Coordinates of C-alpha atoms (C1' of nucleotides) in Angstrom, one line a residue:
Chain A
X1 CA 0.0 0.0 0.0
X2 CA 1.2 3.8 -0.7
X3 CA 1.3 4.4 3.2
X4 CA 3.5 1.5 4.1
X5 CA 6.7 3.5 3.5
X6 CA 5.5 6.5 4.7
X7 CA 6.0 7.9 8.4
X8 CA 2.9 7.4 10.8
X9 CA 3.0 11.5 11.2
X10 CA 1.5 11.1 7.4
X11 CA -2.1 10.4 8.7
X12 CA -4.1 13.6 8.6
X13 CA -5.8 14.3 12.1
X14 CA -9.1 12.8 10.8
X15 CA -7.5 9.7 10.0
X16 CA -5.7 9.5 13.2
X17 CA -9.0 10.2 14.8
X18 CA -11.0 7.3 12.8
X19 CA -7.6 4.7 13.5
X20 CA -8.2 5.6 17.3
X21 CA -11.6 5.4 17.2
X22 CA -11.9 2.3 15.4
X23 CA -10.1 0.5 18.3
X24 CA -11.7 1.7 21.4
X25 CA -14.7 1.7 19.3
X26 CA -14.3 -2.1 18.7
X27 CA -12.8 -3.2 22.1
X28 CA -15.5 -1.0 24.4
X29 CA -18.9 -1.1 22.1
X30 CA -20.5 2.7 21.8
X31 CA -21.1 2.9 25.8
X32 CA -18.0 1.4 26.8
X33 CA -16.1 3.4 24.6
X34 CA -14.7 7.5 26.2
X35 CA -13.9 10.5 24.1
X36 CA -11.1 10.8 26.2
X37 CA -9.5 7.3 25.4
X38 CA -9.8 8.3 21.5
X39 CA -8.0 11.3 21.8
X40 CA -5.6 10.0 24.1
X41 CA -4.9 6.9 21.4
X42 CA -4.7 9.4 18.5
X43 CA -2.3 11.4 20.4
X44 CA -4.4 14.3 20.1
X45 CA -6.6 16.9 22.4
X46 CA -10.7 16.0 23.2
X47 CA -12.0 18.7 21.9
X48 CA -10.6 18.4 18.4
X49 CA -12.6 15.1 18.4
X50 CA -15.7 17.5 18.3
X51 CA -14.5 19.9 16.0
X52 CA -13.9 16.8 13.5
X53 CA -16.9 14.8 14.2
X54 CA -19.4 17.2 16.7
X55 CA -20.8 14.0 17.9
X56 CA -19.6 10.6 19.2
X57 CA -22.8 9.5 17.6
X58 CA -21.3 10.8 14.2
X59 CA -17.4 9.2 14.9
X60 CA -19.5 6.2 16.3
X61 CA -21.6 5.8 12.9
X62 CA -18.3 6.2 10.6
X63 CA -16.3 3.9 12.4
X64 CA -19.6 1.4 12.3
X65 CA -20.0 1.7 8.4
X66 CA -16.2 1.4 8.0
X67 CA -15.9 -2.1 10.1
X68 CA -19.4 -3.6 8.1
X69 CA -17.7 -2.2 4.8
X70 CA -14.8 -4.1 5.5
X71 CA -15.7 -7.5 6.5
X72 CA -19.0 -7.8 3.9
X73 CA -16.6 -6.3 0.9
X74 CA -14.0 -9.1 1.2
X75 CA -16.9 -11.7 0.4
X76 CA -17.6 -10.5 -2.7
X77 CA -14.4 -11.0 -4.2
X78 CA -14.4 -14.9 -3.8
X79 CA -18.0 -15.4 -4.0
X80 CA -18.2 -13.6 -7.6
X81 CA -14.8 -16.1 -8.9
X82 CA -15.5 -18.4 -11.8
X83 CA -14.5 -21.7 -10.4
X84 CA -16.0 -24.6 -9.2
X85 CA -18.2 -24.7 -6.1
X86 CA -15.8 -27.0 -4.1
X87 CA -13.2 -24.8 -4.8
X88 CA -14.4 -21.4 -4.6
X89 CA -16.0 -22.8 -0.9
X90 CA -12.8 -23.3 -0.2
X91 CA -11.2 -20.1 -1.0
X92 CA -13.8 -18.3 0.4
X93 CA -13.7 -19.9 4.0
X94 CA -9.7 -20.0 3.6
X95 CA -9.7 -16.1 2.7
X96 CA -12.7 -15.0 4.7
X97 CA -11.0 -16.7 8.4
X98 CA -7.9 -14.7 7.3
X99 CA -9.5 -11.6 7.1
X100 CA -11.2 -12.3 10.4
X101 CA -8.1 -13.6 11.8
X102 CA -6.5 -10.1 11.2
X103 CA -9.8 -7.9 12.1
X104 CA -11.6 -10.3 14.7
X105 CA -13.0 -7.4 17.0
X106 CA -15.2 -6.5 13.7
X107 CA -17.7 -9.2 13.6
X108 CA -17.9 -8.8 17.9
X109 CA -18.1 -5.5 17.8
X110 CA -21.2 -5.5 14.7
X111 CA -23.2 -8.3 16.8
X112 CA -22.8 -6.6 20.1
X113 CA -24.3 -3.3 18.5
X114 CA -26.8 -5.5 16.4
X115 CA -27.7 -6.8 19.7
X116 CA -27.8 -3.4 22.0
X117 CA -29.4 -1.4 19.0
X118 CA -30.5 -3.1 16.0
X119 CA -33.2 -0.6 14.8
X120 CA -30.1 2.2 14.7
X121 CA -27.6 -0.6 13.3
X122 CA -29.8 -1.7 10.6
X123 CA -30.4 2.0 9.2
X124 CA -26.5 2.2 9.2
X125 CA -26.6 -1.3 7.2
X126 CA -28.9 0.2 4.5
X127 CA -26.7 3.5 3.9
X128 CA -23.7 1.4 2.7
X129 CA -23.1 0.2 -0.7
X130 CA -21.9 -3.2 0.1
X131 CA -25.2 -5.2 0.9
X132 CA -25.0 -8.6 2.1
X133 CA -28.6 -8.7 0.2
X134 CA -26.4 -8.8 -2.8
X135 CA -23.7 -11.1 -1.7
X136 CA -26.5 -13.5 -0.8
X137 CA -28.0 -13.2 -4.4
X138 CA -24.4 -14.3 -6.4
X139 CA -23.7 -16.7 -4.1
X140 CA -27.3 -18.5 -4.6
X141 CA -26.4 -18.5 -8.7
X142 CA -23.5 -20.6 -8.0
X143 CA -24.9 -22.7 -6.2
X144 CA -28.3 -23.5 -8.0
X145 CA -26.8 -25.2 -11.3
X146 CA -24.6 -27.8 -9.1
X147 CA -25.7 -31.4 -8.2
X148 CA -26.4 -31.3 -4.9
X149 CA -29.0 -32.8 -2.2
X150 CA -31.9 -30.2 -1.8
X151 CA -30.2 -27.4 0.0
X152 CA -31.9 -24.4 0.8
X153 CA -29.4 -21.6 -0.5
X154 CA -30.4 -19.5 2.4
X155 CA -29.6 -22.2 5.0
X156 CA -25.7 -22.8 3.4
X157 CA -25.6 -19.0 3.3
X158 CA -26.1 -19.0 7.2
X159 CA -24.3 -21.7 8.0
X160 CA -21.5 -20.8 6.2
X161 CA -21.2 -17.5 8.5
X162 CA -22.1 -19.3 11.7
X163 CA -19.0 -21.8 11.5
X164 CA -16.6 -18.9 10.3
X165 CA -17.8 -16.4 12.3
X166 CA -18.7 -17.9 15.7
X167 CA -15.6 -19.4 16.8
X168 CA -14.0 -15.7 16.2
X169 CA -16.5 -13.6 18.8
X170 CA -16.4 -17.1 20.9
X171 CA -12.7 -17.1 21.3
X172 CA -12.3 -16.0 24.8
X173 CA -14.8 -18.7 25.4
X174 CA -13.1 -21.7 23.2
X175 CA -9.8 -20.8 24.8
X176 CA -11.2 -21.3 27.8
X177 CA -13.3 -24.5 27.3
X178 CA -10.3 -26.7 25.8
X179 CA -7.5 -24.6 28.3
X180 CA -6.0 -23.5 24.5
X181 CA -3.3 -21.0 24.8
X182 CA -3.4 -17.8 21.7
X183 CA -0.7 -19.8 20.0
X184 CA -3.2 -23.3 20.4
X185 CA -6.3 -21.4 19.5
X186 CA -4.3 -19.8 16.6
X187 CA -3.8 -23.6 15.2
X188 CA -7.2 -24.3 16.0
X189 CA -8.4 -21.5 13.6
X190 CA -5.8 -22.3 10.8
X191 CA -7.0 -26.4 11.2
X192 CA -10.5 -25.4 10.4
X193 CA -9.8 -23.2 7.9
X194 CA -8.9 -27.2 5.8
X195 CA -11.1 -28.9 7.2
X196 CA -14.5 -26.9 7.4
X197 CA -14.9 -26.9 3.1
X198 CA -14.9 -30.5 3.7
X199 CA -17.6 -30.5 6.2
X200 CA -19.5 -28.4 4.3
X201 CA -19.1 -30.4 1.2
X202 CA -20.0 -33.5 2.7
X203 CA -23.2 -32.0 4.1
X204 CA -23.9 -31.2 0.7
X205 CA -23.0 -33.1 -1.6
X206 CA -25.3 -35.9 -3.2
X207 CA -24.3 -39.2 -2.4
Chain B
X1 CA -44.6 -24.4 37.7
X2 CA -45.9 -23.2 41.5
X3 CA -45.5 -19.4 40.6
X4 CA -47.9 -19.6 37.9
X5 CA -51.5 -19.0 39.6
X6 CA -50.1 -16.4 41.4
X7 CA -49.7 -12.3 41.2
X8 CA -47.1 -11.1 40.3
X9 CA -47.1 -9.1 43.8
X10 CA -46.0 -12.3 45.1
X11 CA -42.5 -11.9 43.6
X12 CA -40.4 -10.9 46.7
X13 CA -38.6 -7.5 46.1
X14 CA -34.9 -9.3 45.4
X15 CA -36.5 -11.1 42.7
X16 CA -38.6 -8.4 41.5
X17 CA -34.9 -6.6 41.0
X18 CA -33.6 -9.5 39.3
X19 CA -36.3 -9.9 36.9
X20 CA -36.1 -6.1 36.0
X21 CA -32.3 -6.3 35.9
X22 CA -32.1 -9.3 33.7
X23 CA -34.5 -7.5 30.8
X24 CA -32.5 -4.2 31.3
X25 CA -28.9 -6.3 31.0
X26 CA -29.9 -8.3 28.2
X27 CA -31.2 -6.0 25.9
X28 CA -28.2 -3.2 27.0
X29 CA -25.6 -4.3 28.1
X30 CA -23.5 -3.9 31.0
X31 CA -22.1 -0.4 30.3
X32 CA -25.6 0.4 28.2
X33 CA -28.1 -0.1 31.1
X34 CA -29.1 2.2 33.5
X35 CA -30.1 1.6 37.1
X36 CA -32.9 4.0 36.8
X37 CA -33.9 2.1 34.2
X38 CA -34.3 -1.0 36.5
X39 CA -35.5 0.9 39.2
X40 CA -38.3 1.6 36.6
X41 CA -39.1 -1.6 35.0
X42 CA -38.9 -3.7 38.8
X43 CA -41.7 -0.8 39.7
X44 CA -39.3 0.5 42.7
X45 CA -37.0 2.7 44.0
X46 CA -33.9 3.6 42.6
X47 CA -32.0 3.7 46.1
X48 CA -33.2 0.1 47.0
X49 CA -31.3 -1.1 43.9
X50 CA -28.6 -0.4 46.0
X51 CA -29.9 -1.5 49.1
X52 CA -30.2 -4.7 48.3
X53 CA -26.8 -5.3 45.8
X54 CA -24.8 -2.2 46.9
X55 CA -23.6 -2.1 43.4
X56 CA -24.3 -2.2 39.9
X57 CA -21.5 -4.5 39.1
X58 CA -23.0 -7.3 41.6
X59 CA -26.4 -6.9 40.3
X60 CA -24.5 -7.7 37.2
X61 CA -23.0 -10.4 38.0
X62 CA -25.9 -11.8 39.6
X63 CA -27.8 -11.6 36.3
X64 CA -24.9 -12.9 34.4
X65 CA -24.3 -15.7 36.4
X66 CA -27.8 -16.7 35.9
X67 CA -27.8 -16.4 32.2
X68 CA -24.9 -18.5 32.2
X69 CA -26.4 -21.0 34.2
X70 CA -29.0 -21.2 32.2
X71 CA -27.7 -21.7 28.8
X72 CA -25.4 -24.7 29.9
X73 CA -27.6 -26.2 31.6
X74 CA -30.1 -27.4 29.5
X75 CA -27.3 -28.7 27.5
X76 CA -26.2 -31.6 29.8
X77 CA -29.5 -33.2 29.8
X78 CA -29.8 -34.0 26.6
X79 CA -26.3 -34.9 26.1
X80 CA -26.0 -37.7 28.7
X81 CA -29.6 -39.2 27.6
X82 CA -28.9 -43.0 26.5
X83 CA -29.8 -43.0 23.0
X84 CA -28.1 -43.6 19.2
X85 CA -25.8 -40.4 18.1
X86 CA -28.5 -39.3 15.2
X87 CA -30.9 -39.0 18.1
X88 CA -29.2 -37.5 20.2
X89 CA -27.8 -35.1 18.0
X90 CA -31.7 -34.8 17.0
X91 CA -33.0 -34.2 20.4
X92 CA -30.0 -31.5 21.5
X93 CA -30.4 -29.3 18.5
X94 CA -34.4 -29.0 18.5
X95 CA -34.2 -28.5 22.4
X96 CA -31.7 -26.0 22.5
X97 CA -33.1 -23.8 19.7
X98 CA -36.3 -24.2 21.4
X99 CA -34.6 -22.7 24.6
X100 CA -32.8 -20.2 22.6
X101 CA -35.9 -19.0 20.8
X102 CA -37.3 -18.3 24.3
X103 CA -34.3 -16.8 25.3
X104 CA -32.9 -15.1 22.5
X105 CA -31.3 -12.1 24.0
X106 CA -29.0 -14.7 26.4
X107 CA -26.4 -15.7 24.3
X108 CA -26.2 -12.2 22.2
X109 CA -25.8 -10.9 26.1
X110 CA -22.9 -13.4 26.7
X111 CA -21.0 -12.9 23.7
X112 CA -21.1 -9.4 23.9
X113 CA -19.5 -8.9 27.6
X114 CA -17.3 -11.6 26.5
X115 CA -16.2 -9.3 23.9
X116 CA -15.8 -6.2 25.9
X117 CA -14.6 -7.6 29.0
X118 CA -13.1 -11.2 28.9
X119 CA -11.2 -11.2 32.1
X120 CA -14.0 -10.4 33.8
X121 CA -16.5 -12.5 32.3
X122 CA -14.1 -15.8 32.3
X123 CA -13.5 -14.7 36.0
X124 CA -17.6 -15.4 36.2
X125 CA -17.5 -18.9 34.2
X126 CA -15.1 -20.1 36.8
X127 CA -17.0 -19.4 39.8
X128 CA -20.5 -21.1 37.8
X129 CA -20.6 -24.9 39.2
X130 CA -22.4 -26.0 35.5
X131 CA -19.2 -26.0 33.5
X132 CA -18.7 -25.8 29.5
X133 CA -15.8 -28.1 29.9
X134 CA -17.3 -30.8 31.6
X135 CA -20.2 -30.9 29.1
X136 CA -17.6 -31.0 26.1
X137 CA -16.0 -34.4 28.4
X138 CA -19.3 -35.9 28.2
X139 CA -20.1 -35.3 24.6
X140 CA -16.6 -36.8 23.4
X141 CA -17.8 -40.1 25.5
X142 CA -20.8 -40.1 23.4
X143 CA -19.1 -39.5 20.0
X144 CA -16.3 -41.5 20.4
X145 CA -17.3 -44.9 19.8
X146 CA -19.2 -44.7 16.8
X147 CA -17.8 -44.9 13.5
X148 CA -17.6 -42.0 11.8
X149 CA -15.3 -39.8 9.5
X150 CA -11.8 -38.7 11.3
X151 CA -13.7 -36.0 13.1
X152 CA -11.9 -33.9 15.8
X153 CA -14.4 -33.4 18.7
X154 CA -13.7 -30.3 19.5
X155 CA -14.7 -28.9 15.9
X156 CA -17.7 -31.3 15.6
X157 CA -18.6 -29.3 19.6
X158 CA -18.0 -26.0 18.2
X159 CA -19.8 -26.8 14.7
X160 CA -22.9 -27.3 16.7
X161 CA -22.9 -24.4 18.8
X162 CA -22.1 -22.2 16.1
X163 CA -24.7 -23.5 14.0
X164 CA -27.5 -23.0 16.4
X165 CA -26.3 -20.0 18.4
X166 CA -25.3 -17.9 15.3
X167 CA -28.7 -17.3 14.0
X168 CA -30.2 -16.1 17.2
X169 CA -27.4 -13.5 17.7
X170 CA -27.9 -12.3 14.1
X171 CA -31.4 -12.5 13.8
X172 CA -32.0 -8.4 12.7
X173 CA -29.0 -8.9 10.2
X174 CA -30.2 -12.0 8.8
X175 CA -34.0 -10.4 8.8
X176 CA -32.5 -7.7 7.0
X177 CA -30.7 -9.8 4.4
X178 CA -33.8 -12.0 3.5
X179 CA -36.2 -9.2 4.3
X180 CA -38.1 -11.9 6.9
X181 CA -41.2 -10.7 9.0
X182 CA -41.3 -11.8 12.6
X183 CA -43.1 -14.8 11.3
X184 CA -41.1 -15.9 8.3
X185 CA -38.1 -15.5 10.9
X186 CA -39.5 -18.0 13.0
X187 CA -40.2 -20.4 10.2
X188 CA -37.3 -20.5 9.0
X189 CA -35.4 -21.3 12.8
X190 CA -38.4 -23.9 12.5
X191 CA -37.0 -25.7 9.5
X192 CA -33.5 -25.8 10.6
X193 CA -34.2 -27.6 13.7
X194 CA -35.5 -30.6 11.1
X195 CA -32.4 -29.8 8.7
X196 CA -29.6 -28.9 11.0
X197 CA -28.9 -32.3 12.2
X198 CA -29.1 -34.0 8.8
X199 CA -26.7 -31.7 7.6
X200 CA -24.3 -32.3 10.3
X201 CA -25.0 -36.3 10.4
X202 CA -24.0 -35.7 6.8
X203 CA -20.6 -33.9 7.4
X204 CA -19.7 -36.6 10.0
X205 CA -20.9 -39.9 8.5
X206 CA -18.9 -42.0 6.8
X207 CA -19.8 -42.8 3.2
Chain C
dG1 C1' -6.7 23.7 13.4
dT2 C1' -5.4 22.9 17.9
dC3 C1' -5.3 23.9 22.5
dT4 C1' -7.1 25.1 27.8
dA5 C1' -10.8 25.9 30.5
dT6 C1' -15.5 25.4 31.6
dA7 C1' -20.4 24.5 31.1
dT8 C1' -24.0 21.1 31.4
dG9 C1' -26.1 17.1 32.4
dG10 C1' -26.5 12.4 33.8
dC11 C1' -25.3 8.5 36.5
dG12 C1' -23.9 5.6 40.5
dA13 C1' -24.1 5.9 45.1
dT14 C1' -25.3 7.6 50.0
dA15 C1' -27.8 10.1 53.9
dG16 C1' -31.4 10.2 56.5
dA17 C1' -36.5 10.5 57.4
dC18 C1' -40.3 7.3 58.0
Chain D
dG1 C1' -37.5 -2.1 53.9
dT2 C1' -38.7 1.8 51.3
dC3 C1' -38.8 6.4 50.2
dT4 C1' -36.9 11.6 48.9
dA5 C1' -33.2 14.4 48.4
dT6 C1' -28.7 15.1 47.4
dC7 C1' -23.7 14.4 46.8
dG8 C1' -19.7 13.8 43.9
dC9 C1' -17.9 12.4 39.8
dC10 C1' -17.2 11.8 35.2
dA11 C1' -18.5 12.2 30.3
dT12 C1' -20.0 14.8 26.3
dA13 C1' -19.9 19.0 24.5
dT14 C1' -18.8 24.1 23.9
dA15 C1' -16.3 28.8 24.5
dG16 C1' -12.7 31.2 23.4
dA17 C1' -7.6 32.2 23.2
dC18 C1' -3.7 31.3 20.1

DNA sequence: GTCTATATGGCGATAGAC
DNA sequence: GTCTATCGCCATATAGAC
């Protein structure tokens, strides 16, 4: 990327701002989160946050729209591939875990909201470009001209994101159930990221 | 139960608290709700909130303990019933939904302190006497000694819960993405509990 | 644009009468 | 045990100098 060589004093304010943001935002949910922690992470004063954003609402909603951006946008790449369904299943789980590997406070931090505030979350859903209404309706035509037992498209769909996105936001949870340390539950994650296109396919599949 | 025939004014103040506290915490959060907000809802004063749990953090707990309980609990009775895996498998999956349909904002709760605040929520699990561990012991006992695909137990465990737990926790995104009434929400949680365990028993058997 | 200082309101918690 | 009144703090937000 253009910034990598660049010096971290690069970032205009605002970007320092939204950087800070996103990780309080992510670690502490809206109510958790403190005005004064985001300044304080962006190495910057509290009232500038105001004069950028008037509102933690506002920095709130950008931060929000940024995150769902991100981890719905990385789905469409794979999904919308021209190769077979075994194998696109498999890049899209292998890709997709990656990408939550690297971001995992983003699907926590969308469900927690989703849970505390859905009427508010879902407006913020509609206002971005990147519908998963859409992601849902390429993935279905890949599916529907394979041989396969009678699945219900929207059923994979779900399924699909429960198995790669559950164990992320349940990680505190799964480390504690099996006594994994970060380096176990790391092999954990990169195990499944093999062997879940297999379950899947064999759930699938006609025999 | 022997509550049910009578008032509600029967409900000693404590549990008039808890019952206002659990609503409130669910739907909020920790940080989110308000003790006012309690107060309100449990038809009391704010200042006996306090008298009663002297903070806002044991009340908390106390609810979250509870939730906890709950959850896990229904769990073990189905797993150590004496019947064939299929069945079991059956009977686990179309009970716990069941439970999860009627408690829908529990495990959305869960995951979402577990997000902000592991330490402190893992601190909680220990001190809970219905243990996630021990139930994962007893379903390896059960799996182990039919025939089946190489399957780790651990993944087949966190398959399940993903599968079943994820919908709940998404239900306003997945409403969103489908564009599902209330009703055509329900349905569809209806027909997984037929489909979810022939699609696992699917994944897992060998062929 | 960026800072210091301050206003304003809300929340958890306590004091004290009954 | 239950209430009213209030304290003290902290968080968001604004005013105003530089």
């Amino acid at each position: 990327m253009w910034l990598n060589l660049m010096a971290k004093k690069a970032l205009t304010t605002e970007e320092k701002i939204l950087e800070a943001a996103k990780k309080v935002f992510h670690r502490k949910g809206y109510e958790g989160a403190r005005m004064q922690e985001i300044a304080d992470e962006a190495g910057i004063n509290k009232a500038l946050l105001h004069y950028y954003f008037r509102t933690k609402e506002n920095l709130f909603d950008a931060v929000f729209k940024a995150a769902f951006r991100e981890i719905f946008t990385k789905l469409f790449t794979t999904v919308d591939s021209n190769v077979p369904l075994e194998e696109k299943l498999k890049n899209l789980i292998n890709e997709y875990i990656c990408f939550l590997q690297k971001n995992s406070y983003i699907p926590g931090f969308i469900l927690a909201e989703l849970n505390q505030n859905p009427e508010k979350i879902i407006e913020v859903f509609k206002s971005v470009p990147v519908s998963p209404s859409l992601l849902f309706e390429r993935m279905k035509k890949s599916v529907n001209d394979e041989k396969l037992e009678k699945t219900d498209v929207r059923e994979l769909f779900i399924n699909i994101l429960s198995l790669c996105i559950f164990p992320i936001i349940a990680r505190p949870m799964i480390q504690h159930i099996f006594e994994f340390s970060d380096e176990e539950f790391d092999q954990f994650i990169e195990k499944r990221k093999k062997e879940l296109p297999v379950f899947i396919m064999n759930a699938i599949r006609k025999k």
